[in-house]
Each structure stands twice: as C-alpha cells, then as structure tokens.
PDB file of C-alpha atoms and ligand atoms in Angstrom:
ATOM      1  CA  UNK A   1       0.000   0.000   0.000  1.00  0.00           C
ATOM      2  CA  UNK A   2       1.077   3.423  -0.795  1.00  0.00           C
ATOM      3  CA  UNK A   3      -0.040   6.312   1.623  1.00  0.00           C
ATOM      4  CA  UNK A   4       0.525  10.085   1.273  1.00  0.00           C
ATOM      5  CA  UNK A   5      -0.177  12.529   3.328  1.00  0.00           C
ATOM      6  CA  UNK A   6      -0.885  15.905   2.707  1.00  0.00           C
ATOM      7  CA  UNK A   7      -0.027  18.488   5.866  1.00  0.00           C
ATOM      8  CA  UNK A   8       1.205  21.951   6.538  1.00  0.00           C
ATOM      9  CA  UNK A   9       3.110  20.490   9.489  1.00  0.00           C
ATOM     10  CA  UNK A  10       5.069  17.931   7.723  1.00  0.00           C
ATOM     11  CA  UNK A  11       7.335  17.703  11.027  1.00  0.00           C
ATOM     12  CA  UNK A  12       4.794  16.894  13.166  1.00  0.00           C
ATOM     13  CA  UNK A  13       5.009  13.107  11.206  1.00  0.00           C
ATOM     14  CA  UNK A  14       9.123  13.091  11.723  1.00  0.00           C
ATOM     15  CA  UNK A  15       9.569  10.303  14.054  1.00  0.00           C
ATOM     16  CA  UNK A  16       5.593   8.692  14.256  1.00  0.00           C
ATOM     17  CA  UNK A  17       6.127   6.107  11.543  1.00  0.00           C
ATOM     18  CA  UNK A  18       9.532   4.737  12.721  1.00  0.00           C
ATOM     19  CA  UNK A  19       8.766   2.507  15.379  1.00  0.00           C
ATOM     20  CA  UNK A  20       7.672  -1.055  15.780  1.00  0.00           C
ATOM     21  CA  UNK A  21       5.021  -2.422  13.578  1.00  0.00           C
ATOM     22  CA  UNK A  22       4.986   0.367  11.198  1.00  0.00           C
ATOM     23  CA  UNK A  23       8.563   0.515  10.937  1.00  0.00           C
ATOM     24  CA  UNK A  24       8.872  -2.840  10.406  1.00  0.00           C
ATOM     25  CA  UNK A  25       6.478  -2.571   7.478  1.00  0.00           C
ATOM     26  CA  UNK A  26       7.656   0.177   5.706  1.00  0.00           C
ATOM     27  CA  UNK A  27      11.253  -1.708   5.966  1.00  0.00           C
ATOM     28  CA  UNK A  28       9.787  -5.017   4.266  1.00  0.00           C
ATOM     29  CA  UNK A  29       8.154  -2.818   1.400  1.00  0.00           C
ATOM     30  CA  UNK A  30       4.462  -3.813   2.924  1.00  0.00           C
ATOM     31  CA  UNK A  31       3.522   0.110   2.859  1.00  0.00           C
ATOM     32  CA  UNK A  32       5.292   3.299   2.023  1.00  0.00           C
ATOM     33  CA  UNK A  33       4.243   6.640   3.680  1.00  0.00           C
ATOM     34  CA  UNK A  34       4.995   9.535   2.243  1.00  0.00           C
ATOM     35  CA  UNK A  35       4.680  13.020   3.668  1.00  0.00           C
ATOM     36  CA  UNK A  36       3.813  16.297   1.754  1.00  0.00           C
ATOM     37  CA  UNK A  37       4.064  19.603   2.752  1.00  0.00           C
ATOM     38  CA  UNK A  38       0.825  21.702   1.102  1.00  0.00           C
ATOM     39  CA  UNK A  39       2.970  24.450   1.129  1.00  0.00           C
ATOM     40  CA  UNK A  40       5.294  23.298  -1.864  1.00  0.00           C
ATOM     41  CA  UNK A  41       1.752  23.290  -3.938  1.00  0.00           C
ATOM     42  CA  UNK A  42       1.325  26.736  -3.234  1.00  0.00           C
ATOM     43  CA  UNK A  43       1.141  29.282  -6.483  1.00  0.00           C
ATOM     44  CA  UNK A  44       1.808  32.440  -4.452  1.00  0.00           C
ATOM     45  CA  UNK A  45       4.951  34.272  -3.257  1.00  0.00           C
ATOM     46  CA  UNK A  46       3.946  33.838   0.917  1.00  0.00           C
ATOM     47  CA  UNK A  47       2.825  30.350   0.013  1.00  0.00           C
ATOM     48  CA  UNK A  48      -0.277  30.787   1.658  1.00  0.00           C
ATOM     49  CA  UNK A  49      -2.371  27.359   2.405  1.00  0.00           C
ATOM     50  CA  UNK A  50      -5.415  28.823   4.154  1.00  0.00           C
ATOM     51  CA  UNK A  51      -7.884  32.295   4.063  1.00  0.00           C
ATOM     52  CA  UNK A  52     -10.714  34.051   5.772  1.00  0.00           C
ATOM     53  CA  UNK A  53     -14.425  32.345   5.033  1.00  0.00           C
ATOM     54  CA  UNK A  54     -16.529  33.628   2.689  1.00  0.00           C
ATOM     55  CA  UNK A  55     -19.712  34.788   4.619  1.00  0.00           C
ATOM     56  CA  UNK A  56     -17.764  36.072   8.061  1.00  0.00           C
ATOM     57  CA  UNK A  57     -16.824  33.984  10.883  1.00  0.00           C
ATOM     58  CA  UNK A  58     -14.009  33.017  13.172  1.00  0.00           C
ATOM     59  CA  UNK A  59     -10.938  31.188  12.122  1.00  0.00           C
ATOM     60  CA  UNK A  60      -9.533  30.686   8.483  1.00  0.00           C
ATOM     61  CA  UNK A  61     -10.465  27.934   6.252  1.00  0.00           C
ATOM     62  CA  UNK A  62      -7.574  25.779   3.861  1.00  0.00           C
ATOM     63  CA  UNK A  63      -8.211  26.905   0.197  1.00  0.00           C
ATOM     64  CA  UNK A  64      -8.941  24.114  -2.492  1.00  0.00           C
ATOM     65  CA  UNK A  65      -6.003  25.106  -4.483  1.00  0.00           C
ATOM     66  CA  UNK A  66      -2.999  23.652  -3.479  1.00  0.00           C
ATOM     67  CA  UNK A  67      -5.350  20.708  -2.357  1.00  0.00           C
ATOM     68  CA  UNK A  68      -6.262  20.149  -5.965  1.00  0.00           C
ATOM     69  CA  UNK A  69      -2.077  20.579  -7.019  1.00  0.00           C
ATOM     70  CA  UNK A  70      -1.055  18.321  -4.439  1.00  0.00           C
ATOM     71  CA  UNK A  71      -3.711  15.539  -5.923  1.00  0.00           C
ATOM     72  CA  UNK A  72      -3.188  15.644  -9.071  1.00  0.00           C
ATOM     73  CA  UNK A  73       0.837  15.585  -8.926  1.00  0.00           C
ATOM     74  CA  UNK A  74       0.338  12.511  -6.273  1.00  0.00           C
ATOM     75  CA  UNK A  75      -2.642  10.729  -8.134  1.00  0.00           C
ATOM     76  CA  UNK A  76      -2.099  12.168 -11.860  1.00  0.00           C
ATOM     77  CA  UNK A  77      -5.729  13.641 -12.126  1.00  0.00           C
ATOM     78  CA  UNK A  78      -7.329  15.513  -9.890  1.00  0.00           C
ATOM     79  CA  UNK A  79     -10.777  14.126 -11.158  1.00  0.00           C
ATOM     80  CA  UNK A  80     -12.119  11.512  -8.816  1.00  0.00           C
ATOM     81  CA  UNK A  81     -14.052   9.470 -11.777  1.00  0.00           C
ATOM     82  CA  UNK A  82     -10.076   9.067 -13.183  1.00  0.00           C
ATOM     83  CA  UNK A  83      -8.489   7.591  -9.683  1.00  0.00           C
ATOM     84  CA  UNK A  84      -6.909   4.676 -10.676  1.00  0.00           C
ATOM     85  CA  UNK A  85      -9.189   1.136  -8.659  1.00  0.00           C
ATOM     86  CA  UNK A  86      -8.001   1.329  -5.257  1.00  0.00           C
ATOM     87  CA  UNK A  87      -7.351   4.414  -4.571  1.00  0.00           C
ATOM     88  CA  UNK A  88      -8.935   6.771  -2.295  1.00  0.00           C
ATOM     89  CA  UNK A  89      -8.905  10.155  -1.043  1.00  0.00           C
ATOM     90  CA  UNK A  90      -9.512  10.708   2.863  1.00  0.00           C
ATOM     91  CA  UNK A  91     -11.120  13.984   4.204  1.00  0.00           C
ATOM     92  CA  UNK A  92     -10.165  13.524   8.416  1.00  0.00           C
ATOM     93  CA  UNK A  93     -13.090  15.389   9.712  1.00  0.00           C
ATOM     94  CA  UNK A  94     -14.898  15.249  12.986  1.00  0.00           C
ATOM     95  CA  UNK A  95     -17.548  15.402  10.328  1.00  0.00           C
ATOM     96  CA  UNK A  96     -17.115  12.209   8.869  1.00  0.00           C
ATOM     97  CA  UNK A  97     -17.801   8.463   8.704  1.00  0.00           C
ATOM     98  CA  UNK A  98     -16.194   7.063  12.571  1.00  0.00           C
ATOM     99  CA  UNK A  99     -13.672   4.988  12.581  1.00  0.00           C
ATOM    100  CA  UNK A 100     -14.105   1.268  13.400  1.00  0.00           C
ATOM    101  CA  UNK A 101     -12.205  -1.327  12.690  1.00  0.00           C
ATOM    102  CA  UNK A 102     -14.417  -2.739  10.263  1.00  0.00           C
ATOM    103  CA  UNK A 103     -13.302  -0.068   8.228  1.00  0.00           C
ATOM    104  CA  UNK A 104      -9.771  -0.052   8.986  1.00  0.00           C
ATOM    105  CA  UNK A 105      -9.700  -3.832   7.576  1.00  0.00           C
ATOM    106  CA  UNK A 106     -11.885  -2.191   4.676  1.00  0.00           C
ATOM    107  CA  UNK A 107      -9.006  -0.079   3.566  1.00  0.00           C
ATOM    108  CA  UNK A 108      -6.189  -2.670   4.334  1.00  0.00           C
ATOM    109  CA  UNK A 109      -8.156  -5.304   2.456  1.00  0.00           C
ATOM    110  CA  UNK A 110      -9.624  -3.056  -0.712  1.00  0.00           C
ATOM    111  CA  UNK A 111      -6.703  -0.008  -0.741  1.00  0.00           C
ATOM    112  CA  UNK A 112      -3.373   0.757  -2.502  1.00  0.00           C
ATOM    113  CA  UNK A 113      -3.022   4.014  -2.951  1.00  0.00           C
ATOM    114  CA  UNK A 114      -4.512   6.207   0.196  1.00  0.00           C
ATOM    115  CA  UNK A 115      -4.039  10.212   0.140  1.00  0.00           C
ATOM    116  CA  UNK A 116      -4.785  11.457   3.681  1.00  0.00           C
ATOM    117  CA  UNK A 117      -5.860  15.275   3.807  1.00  0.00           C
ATOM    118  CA  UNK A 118      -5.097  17.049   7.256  1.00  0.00           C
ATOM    119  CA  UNK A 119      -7.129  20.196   8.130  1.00  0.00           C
ATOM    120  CA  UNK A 120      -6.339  22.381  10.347  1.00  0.00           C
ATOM    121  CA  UNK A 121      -8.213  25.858  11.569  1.00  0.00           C
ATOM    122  CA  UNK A 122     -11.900  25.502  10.756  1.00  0.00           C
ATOM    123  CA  UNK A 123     -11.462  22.963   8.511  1.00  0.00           C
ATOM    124  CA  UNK A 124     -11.097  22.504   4.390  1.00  0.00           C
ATOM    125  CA  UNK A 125     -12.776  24.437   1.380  1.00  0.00           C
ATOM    126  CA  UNK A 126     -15.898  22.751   1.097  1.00  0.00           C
ATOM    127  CA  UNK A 127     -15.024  21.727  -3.245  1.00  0.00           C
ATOM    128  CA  UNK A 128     -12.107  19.823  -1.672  1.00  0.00           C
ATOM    129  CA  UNK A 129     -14.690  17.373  -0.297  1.00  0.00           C
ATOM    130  CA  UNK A 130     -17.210  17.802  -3.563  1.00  0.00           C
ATOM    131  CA  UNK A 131     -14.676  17.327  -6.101  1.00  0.00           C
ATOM    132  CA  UNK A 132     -11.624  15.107  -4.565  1.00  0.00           C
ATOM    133  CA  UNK A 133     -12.606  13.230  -1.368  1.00  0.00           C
ATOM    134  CA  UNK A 134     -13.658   9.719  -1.699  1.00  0.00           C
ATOM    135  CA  UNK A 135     -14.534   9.362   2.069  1.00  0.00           C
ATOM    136  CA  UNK A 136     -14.520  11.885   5.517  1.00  0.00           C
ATOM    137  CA  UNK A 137     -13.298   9.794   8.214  1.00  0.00           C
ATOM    138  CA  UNK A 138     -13.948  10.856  11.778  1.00  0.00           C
ATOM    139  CA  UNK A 139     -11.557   8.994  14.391  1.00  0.00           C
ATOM    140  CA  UNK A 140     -14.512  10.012  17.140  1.00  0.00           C
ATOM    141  CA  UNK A 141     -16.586  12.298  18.509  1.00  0.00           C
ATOM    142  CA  UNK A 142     -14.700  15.177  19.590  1.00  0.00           C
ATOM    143  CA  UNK A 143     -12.722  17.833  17.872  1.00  0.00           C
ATOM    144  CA  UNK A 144      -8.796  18.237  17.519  1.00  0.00           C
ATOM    145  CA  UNK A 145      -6.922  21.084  16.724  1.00  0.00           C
ATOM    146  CA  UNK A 146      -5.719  19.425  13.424  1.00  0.00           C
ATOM    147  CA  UNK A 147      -6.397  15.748  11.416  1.00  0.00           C
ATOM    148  CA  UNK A 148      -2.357  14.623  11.728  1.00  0.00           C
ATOM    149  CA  UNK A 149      -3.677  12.965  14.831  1.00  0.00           C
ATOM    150  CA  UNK A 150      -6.155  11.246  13.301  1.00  0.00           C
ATOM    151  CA  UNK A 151      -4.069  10.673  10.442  1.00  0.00           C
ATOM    152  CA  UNK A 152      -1.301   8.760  12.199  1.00  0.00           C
ATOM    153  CA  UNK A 153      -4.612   6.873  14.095  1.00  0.00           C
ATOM    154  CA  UNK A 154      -5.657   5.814  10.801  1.00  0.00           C
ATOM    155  CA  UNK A 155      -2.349   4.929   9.152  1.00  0.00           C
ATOM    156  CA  UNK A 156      -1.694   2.770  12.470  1.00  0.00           C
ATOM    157  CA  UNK A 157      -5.161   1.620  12.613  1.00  0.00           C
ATOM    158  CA  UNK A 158      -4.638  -0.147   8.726  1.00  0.00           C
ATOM    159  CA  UNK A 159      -0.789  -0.641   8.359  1.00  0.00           C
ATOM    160  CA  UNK A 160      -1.194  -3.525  11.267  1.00  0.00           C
ATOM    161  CA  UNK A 161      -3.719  -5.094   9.068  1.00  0.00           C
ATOM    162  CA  UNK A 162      -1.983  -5.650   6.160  1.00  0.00           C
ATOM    163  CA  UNK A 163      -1.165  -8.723   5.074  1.00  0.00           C
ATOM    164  CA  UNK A 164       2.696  -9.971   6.915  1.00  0.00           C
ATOM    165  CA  UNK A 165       2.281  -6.510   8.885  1.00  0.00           C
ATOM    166  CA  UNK A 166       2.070  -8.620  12.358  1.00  0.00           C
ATOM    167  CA  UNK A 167       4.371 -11.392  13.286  1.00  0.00           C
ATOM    168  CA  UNK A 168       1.380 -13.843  13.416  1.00  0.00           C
ATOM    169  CA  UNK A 169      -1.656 -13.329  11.848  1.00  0.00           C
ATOM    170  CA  UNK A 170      -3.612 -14.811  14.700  1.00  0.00           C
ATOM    171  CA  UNK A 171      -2.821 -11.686  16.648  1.00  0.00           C
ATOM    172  CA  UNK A 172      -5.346  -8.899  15.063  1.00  0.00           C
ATOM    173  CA  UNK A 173      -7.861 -11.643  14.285  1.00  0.00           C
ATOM    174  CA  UNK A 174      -7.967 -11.995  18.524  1.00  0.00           C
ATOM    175  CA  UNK A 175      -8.419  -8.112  19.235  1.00  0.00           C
ATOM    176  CA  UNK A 176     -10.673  -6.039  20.570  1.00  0.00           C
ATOM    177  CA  UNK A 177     -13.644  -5.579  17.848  1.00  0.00           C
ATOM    178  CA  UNK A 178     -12.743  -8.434  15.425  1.00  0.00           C
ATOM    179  CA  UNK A 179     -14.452 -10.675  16.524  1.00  0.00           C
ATOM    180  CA  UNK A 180     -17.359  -8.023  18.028  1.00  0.00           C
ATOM    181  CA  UNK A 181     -15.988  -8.708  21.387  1.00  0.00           C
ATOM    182  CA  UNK A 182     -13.293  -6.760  23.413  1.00  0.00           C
ATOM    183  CA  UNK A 183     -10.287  -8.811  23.712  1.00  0.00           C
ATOM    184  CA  UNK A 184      -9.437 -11.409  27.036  1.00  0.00           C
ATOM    185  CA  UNK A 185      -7.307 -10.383  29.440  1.00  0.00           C
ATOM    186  CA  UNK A 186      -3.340 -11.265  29.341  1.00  0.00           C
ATOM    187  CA  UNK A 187      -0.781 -12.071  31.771  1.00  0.00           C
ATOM    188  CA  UNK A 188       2.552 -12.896  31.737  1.00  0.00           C
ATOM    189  CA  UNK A 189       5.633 -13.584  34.192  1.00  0.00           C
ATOM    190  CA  UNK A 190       6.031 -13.543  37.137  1.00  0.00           C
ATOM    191  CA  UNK A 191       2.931 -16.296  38.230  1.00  0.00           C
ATOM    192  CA  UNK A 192       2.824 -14.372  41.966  1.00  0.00           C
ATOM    193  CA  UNK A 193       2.902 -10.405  41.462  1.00  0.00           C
ATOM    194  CA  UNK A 194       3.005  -8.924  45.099  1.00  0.00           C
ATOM    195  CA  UNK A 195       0.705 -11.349  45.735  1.00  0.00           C
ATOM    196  CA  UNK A 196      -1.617 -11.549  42.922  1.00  0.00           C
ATOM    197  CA  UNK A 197      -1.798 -14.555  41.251  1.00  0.00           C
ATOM    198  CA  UNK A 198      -2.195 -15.256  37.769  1.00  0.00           C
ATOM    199  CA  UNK A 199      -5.675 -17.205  36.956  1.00  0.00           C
ATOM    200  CA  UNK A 200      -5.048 -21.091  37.655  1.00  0.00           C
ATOM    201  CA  UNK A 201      -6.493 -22.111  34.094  1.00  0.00           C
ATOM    202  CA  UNK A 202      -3.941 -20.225  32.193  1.00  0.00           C
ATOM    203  CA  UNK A 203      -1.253 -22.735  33.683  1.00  0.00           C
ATOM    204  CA  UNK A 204      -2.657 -26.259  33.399  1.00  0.00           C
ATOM    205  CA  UNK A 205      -2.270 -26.163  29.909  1.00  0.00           C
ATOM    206  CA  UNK A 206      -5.684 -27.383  29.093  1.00  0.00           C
ATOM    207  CA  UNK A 207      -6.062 -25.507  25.529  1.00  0.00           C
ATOM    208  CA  UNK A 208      -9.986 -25.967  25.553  1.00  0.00           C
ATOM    209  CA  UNK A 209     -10.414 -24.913  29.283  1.00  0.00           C
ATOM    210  CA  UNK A 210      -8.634 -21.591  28.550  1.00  0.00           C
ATOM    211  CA  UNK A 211     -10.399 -20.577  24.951  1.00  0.00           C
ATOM    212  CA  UNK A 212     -13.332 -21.035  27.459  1.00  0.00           C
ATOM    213  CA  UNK A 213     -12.543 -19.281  30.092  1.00  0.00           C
ATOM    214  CA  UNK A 214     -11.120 -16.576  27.615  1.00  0.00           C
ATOM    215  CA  UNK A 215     -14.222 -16.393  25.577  1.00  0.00           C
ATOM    216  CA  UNK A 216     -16.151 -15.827  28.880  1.00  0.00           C
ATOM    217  CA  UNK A 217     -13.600 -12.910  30.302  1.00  0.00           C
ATOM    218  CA  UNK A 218     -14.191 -11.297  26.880  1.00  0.00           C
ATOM    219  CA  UNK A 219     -17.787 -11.165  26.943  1.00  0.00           C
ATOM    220  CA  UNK A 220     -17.772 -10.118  30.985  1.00  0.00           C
ATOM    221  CA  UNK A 221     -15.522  -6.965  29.877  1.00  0.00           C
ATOM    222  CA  UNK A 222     -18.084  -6.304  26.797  1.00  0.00           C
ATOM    223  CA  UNK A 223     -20.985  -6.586  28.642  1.00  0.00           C
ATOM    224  CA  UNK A 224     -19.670  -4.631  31.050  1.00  0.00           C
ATOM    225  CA  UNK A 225     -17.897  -1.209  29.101  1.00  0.00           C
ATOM    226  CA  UNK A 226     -19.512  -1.422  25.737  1.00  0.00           C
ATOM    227  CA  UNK A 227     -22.891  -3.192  26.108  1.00  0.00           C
ATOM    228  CA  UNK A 228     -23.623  -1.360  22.553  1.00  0.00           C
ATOM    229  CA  UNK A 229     -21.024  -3.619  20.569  1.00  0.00           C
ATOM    230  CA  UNK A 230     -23.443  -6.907  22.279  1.00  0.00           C
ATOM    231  CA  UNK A 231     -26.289  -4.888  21.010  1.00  0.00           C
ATOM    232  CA  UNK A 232     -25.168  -4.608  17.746  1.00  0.00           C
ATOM    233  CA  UNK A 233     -24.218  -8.143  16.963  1.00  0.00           C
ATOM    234  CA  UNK A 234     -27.830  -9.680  18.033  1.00  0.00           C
ATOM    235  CA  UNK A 235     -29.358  -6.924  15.936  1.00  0.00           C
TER     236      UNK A 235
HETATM  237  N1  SAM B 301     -14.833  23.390  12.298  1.00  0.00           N
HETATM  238  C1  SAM B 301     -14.668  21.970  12.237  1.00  0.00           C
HETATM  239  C2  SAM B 301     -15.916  21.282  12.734  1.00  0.00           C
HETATM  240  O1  SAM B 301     -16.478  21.743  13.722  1.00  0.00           O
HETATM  241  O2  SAM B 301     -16.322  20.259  12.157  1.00  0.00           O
HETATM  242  C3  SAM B 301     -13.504  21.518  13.103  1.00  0.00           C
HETATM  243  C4  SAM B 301     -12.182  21.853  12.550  1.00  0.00           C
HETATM  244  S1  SAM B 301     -10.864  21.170  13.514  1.00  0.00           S
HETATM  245  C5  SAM B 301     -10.510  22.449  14.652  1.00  0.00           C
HETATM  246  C6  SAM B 301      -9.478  21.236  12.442  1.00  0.00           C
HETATM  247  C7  SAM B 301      -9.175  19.953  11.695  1.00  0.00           C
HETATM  248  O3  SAM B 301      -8.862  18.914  12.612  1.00  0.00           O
HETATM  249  C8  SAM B 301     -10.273  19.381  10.847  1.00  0.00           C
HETATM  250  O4  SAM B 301     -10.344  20.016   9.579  1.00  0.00           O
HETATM  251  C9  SAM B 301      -9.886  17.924  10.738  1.00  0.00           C
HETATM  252  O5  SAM B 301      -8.947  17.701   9.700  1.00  0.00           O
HETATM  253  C10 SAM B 301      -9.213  17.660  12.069  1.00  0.00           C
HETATM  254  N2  SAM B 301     -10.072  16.972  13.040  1.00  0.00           N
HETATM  255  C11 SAM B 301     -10.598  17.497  14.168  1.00  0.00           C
HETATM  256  N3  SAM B 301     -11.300  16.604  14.850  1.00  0.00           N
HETATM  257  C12 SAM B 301     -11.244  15.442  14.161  1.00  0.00           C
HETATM  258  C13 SAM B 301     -11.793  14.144  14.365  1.00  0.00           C
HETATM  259  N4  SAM B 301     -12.560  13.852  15.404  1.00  0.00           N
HETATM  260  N5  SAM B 301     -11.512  13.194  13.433  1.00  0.00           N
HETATM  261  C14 SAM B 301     -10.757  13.467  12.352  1.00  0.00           C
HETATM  262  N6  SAM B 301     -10.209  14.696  12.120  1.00  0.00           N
HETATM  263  C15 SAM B 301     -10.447  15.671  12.994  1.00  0.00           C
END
C-alpha cells in the first residue's frame, strides 16, 4: 500500500512512523508513507495554504487550491471518476464516517493508494470534499486542533492489518472488535505479582479450558464497558 499525506506540518510526522510495527512494514516494502508539505503546492509568493471564510466567521479555512495541485501531482488527475481502482482520497473530519475497525480492515483489504488530507483551523474548502474526497473519516466524537492525529490513528489503525504486517496473523484476528468482542485479558511472568496470582487455568495447559474461560472474560468486559457492541451483533 502506498499512503501520502498531505499536511502543513510535515514535522509533526518526523519520528511517528519509525517505530515497531509500522517501521517494520515500511522496511519489508508492505507500505510506504509519504509526507507532503501543502505548502510546496502553493502558487503564491507567501505560500499561503489557508484564508478568511466567505460569509464572516471566526478562524480561516484551507483553500482548495494547493489541495487540488497536491492531488493531481500525487494521483495524476485531480478528477475523482479518473483515480486509478483502489485508490482513495480521505477527508479527516470530525464530520465524517467514525472509525471502526471494520473499516480499517476495509481499507487494508480493498486499498493501494490512500491520500490522507489534514485540516487544520476551521477545517477545508468545502469543493475539496465535492470534487476530490472519496470518504470523511472521523476517528470520534470530539474535535482536535488538526487531522495529523487522526491521520497517524488511521495509518496505524490499517498498516497492522496488512497482510505480513504482524508477526502472526492470529494476533489482530484476537483483538478487541474483530471478533465483536473486546479482547481477554493477558498475563505474563512472574505467576505471583506482590501477591496476585495469575488465573489457575492459564497454567494447566488445558487448551480448551482456557479458549473457554477466555471467551467468557471477553464477553464479561463487553458486557460490562460497551454493552452497545453486544447490542449490535444480536441486531
Ligand atoms: N470546524 C470543524 C468542525 O467543527 O467540524 C472543526 C475543525 S478542527 C478544529 C481542524 C481539523 O482537525 C479538521 O479540519 C480535521 O482535519 C481535524 N479533526 C478534528 N477533529 C477530528 C476528528 N474527530 N476526526 C478526524 N479529524 C479531525
């Protein structure tokens, strides 16, 4: 997969991407990130990005120009019925579609080429979203100061996804909302922690006894925090 994303803080994504599981990926060719600053697509001498709204108001808005630029030098067109399959163009907006990880697998199964778009101030010139955005992704319901965030959210969110991302493949298929459940608790060494002991079924070794009892620890934890993700599976 191919990801770029389009900022006017292109420092703010410096050291995010080099640790771990994304690291590892980008080193085994599995996904390359690459970060753009909107300034370079800039036509005027100050290189602004953003102006004042049409109609009053606080704040400035980011002007569709060197949004279009930076789409069409990254994509080739800058016409949404002329993306190449695969490819899509991501609006983060508290305004958008949330973030689940239904649709994270969505994007790692279905996506190669991914152009994130990071507002900032009030947000993005609405033609940007009529003309180039294939979906507005919200990460949840509450408002940051900028989408890099929720950029580097997302990016995590489907880089661990991708096919030979994890060491074992077994490991996302276990986690919290794959399975509509929120993952089992996990313990390691040592057995006796200042005197709390590690559950006597994880150490008999009796593989059916613990899927049980870890099925079970699952649901108590659902049921108990996020009754809504029960709700929605019997629905
Ligand atoms: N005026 C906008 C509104 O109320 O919908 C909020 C703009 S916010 C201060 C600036 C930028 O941060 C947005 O353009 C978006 O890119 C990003 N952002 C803020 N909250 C977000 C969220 N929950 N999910 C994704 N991006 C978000």
């Amino acid at each position: 997969m191919k990801i770029d994303v389009l900022t006017i803080f292109p420092e703010f994504f410096r050291e995010v991407f080099d640790f771990g599981i994304i690291r590892r990926a980008r080193l085994a060719e599995i996904v390359a990130i690459n970060i753009h600053d909107l300034r370079e697509f800039t036509t005027d001498k100050h290189r602004m990005t953003d102006d004042r709204p049409f109609g009053g108001g606080d704040g400035m808005v980011f002007k569709p120009e060197p949004i279009f630029n930076a789409v069409e030098k990254i994509l080739g067109t800058c016409e949404r019925e002329k993306y190449a399959p695969q490819t899509r163009v991501v609006l983060l907006t508290p305004q958008g579609k949330p973030l689940k990880q239904a649709g994270a697998k969505e994007f790692a199964d279905e996506v190669e080429n991914l152009v994130l778009i990071c507002g900032r101030y009030e947000g993005v010139d609405e033609r940007v979203t009529e003309a180039l955005v294939t979906d507005e992704i919200s990460i949840g319901d509450y408002v940051l100061s900028g989408g890099e965030p929720a950029a580097i959210v997302l990016v995590d969110a489907i880089v661990r996804l991708l096919p030979n991302a994890l060491g074992s493949e077994t490991s996302a298929e276990n986690d919290s909302f794959s399975n509509g459940l929120l993952d089992y608790p996990h313990y390691t060494q040592p057995r006796d922690f200042r005197g709390m002991q590690v559950p006597e079924v994880l150490l008999g070794g009796n593989h059916a006894e613990i899927e049980k009892w870890r099925r079970a620890k699952a649901l108590e934890k659902t049921q108990k925090v996020r009754q809504d993700l029960l709700i929605k599976e019997n629905s």
